[in-house]
Coordinates of N, CA, C and O in Angstrom, one line a residue:
V4 N -109.9 114.5 -103.3 CA -109.6 115.9 -103.4 C -110.0 116.5 -102.0 O -111.1 116.2 -101.6
E5 N -109.1 117.2 -101.5 CA -109.3 117.9 -100.2 C -109.3 119.4 -100.3 O -108.3 119.9 -100.8
F6 N -110.4 120.0 -100.0 CA -110.4 121.5 -100.0 C -110.2 122.0 -98.6 O -110.4 121.3 -97.6
T7 N -109.8 123.3 -98.5 CA -109.5 123.9 -97.2 C -110.8 124.2 -96.4 O -110.9 124.2 -95.2
A8 N -111.9 124.3 -97.2 CA -113.2 124.6 -96.6 C -114.2 123.8 -97.5 O -114.0 123.5 -98.7
P9 N -115.4 123.5 -96.9 CA -116.4 122.8 -97.7 C -116.8 123.6 -99.0 O -116.9 124.8 -98.9
I10 N -117.1 122.9 -100.0 CA -117.7 123.5 -101.2 C -119.0 122.8 -101.5 O -119.2 121.7 -101.2
T11 N -119.9 123.6 -102.2 CA -121.1 123.0 -102.7 C -121.0 122.8 -104.2 O -120.8 123.8 -104.9
A12 N -121.2 121.6 -104.6 CA -121.1 121.3 -106.0 C -122.4 120.6 -106.5 O -123.1 120.0 -105.8
R13 N -122.6 120.8 -107.8 CA -123.8 120.2 -108.5 C -123.4 119.5 -109.8 O -124.3 118.8 -110.4
R14 N -122.1 119.6 -110.1 CA -121.7 118.9 -111.4 C -120.2 118.6 -111.3 O -119.5 119.3 -110.7
V15 N -119.9 117.5 -112.0 CA -118.5 117.1 -112.1 C -118.1 116.9 -113.5 O -119.0 116.5 -114.3
V16 N -116.9 117.3 -113.9 CA -116.5 117.1 -115.3 C -115.3 116.1 -115.2 O -114.4 116.2 -114.5
L17 N -115.5 115.0 -116.0 CA -114.5 113.9 -116.1 C -114.1 113.8 -117.6 O -115.0 113.7 -118.4
R18 N -112.8 113.6 -117.8 CA -112.3 113.4 -119.2 C -111.2 112.3 -119.1 O -110.4 112.2 -118.2
E19 N -111.2 111.5 -120.2 CA -110.2 110.4 -120.3 C -109.4 110.6 -121.6 O -110.0 111.1 -122.6
Y20 N -108.2 110.1 -121.6 CA -107.4 110.1 -122.9 C -107.9 108.9 -123.7 O -108.0 109.0 -124.9
A21 N -108.2 107.8 -123.1 CA -108.6 106.6 -123.8 C -109.9 106.2 -123.1 O -110.2 106.4 -121.9
D22 N -110.8 105.5 -123.8 CA -112.1 105.1 -123.3 C -111.9 103.7 -122.6 O -112.2 102.7 -123.1
R23 N -111.5 103.8 -121.3 CA -111.3 102.5 -120.5 C -112.2 102.4 -119.3 O -112.5 101.3 -118.9
I24 N -112.6 103.5 -118.7 CA -113.4 103.4 -117.5 C -114.8 103.0 -117.9 O -115.4 103.5 -118.8
R25 N -115.3 101.9 -117.2 CA -116.6 101.4 -117.5 C -117.7 101.7 -116.4 O -118.9 101.6 -116.7
K26 N -117.2 102.0 -115.2 CA -118.1 102.2 -114.1 C -117.4 103.0 -113.1 O -116.3 102.7 -112.7
Y27 N -118.1 104.1 -112.6 CA -117.4 105.0 -111.5 C -118.5 105.5 -110.6 O -119.7 105.5 -110.9
E28 N -118.0 106.0 -109.4 CA -118.9 106.7 -108.5 C -118.1 107.9 -107.9 O -116.9 107.8 -107.7
L29 N -118.8 109.0 -107.8 CA -118.2 110.2 -107.1 C -118.8 110.2 -105.7 O -120.0 110.1 -105.5
H30 N -117.9 110.3 -104.7 CA -118.3 110.3 -103.3 C -117.9 111.7 -102.7 O -116.9 112.2 -103.0
S31 N -118.8 112.1 -101.7 CA -118.5 113.2 -100.8 C -118.4 112.6 -99.4 O -119.1 111.7 -99.1
F32 N -117.6 113.3 -98.6 CA -117.5 112.8 -97.2 C -118.3 113.8 -96.3 O -118.0 115.0 -96.3
D33 N -119.3 113.2 -95.6 CA -120.1 114.0 -94.8 C -120.5 113.2 -93.5 O -120.8 112.0 -93.6
A34 N -120.5 113.8 -92.4 CA -120.9 113.2 -91.1 C -120.2 111.9 -90.9 O -120.8 110.9 -90.4
G35 N -118.9 111.8 -91.2 CA -118.1 110.7 -90.9 C -118.2 109.5 -91.8 O -117.7 108.4 -91.6
E36 N -118.9 109.7 -93.0 CA -119.0 108.6 -94.0 C -119.0 109.1 -95.4 O -119.4 110.2 -95.7
W37 N -118.5 108.2 -96.3 CA -118.6 108.6 -97.7 C -120.0 108.3 -98.3 O -120.6 107.3 -98.0
K38 N -120.5 109.3 -99.1 CA -121.8 109.1 -99.7 C -121.7 109.3 -101.2 O -120.9 110.2 -101.6
T39 N -122.5 108.6 -101.9 CA -122.4 108.7 -103.4 C -123.2 109.9 -103.8 O -124.4 110.0 -103.6
A40 N -122.5 110.8 -104.5 CA -123.1 112.0 -105.1 C -123.5 111.8 -106.5 O -124.6 112.3 -107.0
A41 N -122.8 111.0 -107.3 CA -123.1 110.7 -108.7 C -122.4 109.3 -109.0 O -121.5 108.9 -108.4
A42 N -123.0 108.7 -110.0 CA -122.5 107.4 -110.5 C -122.7 107.3 -112.0 O -123.7 107.9 -112.5
G43 N -121.9 106.6 -112.7 CA -122.1 106.4 -114.1 C -121.2 105.4 -114.7 O -120.5 104.7 -114.1
E44 N -121.4 105.3 -116.1 CA -120.6 104.3 -116.9 C -119.9 105.1 -118.0 O -120.3 106.2 -118.3
R45 N -118.9 104.5 -118.5 CA -118.1 105.1 -119.6 C -117.9 106.6 -119.6 O -118.8 107.3 -119.9
I46 N -116.8 107.0 -119.2 CA -116.4 108.4 -119.2 C -116.1 108.8 -120.6 O -116.6 109.8 -121.1
G47 N -115.2 108.1 -121.3 CA -114.9 108.4 -122.7 C -114.2 109.8 -122.7 O -113.5 110.2 -121.8
W48 N -114.4 110.5 -123.9 CA -113.7 111.8 -124.0 C -114.1 112.8 -122.9 O -113.3 113.5 -122.4
M49 N -115.5 112.8 -122.6 CA -115.9 113.6 -121.5 C -117.3 113.2 -121.1 O -118.1 112.8 -121.9
T50 N -117.5 113.4 -119.8 CA -118.9 113.3 -119.2 C -119.0 114.3 -118.1 O -118.0 114.7 -117.5
D51 N -120.2 114.9 -117.9 CA -120.3 115.9 -117.0 C -121.7 115.8 -116.2 O -122.6 116.7 -116.4
P52 N -121.8 114.7 -115.5 CA -123.1 114.5 -114.8 C -123.4 115.6 -113.8 O -122.6 116.0 -113.0
S53 N -124.7 115.9 -113.7 CA -125.2 116.8 -112.6 C -125.8 115.9 -111.5 O -126.1 114.8 -111.7
F54 N -125.8 116.5 -110.3 CA -126.4 115.8 -109.2 C -126.9 116.8 -108.2 O -126.6 118.0 -108.3
P55 N -127.7 116.4 -107.2 CA -128.3 117.4 -106.3 C -127.2 118.1 -105.5 O -126.1 117.5 -105.3
A56 N -127.4 119.4 -105.2 CA -126.3 120.2 -104.5 C -125.8 119.4 -103.3 O -126.6 118.9 -102.5
T57 N -124.5 119.3 -103.3 CA -123.9 118.5 -102.2 C -122.7 119.4 -101.7 O -121.9 119.9 -102.4
T58 N -122.6 119.5 -100.3 CA -121.6 120.2 -99.7 C -120.6 119.3 -98.9 O -121.1 118.5 -98.1
A59 N -119.3 119.4 -99.2 CA -118.3 118.6 -98.5 C -117.0 119.3 -98.7 O -116.7 120.0 -99.7
R60 N -116.0 118.9 -97.9 CA -114.6 119.3 -98.0 C -113.8 118.2 -98.6 O -112.8 118.5 -99.3
L61 N -114.2 117.0 -98.5 CA -113.5 115.8 -99.1 C -114.3 115.2 -100.2 O -115.5 114.9 -100.0
W62 N -113.7 114.9 -101.3 CA -114.4 114.3 -102.5 C -113.4 113.3 -103.0 O -112.2 113.4 -103.0
R63 N -114.0 112.2 -103.6 CA -113.2 111.2 -104.3 C -113.9 110.6 -105.5 O -115.1 110.6 -105.5
L64 N -113.1 110.1 -106.4 CA -113.7 109.4 -107.6 C -113.2 108.0 -107.5 O -112.0 107.7 -107.4
E65 N -114.2 107.1 -107.4 CA -113.8 105.6 -107.3 C -114.1 105.0 -108.6 O -115.2 105.0 -109.1
I66 N -113.1 104.4 -109.2 CA -113.2 103.6 -110.5 C -113.6 102.2 -110.1 O -112.8 101.5 -109.4
L67 N -114.8 101.8 -110.5 CA -115.3 100.4 -110.1 C -115.0 99.4 -111.1 O -114.9 98.2 -110.8
D68 N -114.8 99.8 -112.4 CA -114.5 98.8 -113.5 C -113.9 99.6 -114.6 O -114.2 100.7 -115.0
S69 N -112.8 99.0 -115.2 CA -112.2 99.5 -116.4 C -111.5 98.4 -117.2 O -111.3 97.3 -116.7
T70 N -111.3 98.7 -118.5 CA -110.7 97.7 -119.3 C -109.2 97.7 -119.3 O -108.5 96.9 -119.9
G71 N -108.6 98.6 -118.6 CA -107.2 98.7 -118.4 C -106.9 99.8 -117.4 O -107.8 100.2 -116.7
G72 N -105.7 100.3 -117.3 CA -105.4 101.4 -116.4 C -106.2 102.6 -116.8 O -106.2 103.0 -118.0
P73 N -107.0 103.2 -115.9 CA -107.7 104.4 -116.2 C -106.8 105.5 -116.7 O -105.7 105.6 -116.3
S74 N -107.3 106.3 -117.7 CA -106.5 107.3 -118.3 C -107.1 108.7 -118.0 O -107.2 109.5 -119.0
L75 N -107.6 108.9 -116.8 CA -108.3 110.1 -116.5 C -107.3 111.3 -116.6 O -106.2 111.3 -116.1
H76 N -107.7 112.4 -117.3 CA -106.9 113.6 -117.3 C -107.6 114.9 -116.8 O -107.0 115.9 -116.8
E77 N -108.9 114.7 -116.5 CA -109.5 115.9 -115.8 C -110.6 115.3 -114.8 O -111.3 114.4 -115.1
F78 N -110.6 115.9 -113.7 CA -111.5 115.7 -112.6 C -111.8 117.0 -111.9 O -111.0 117.5 -111.2
S79 N -112.9 117.7 -112.3 CA -113.2 119.0 -111.7 C -114.6 119.0 -111.2 O -115.5 118.5 -111.9
L80 N -114.7 119.7 -110.1 CA -116.0 119.9 -109.5 C -116.5 121.3 -109.8 O -115.6 122.2 -109.6
E81 N -117.7 121.5 -110.2 CA -118.2 122.9 -110.4 C -118.9 123.3 -109.1 O -120.0 122.8 -108.8
A82 N -118.3 124.3 -108.4 CA -118.8 124.8 -107.2 C -119.8 125.9 -107.5 O -119.7 126.6 -108.4
E83 N -120.7 126.1 -106.5 CA -121.7 127.2 -106.6 C -121.0 128.5 -106.3 O -120.1 128.6 -105.5

């Protein structure tokens, strides 16, 4: 996800149609490199992990393991 200006986020909301994702990481891009802001297992219907306040313009969700094609239907960052 690319924003026009950096945002500061402390939480991400992730939702799936089917429970397929088994491991994921949320990354922010800062100082020329991707950094892990949050990581977890099994998204299922919904997960909303909190993490230390992180400011970035570029964000990505990396699916590291799943039982089939991921069925993500919401990926939202809660900005301050």
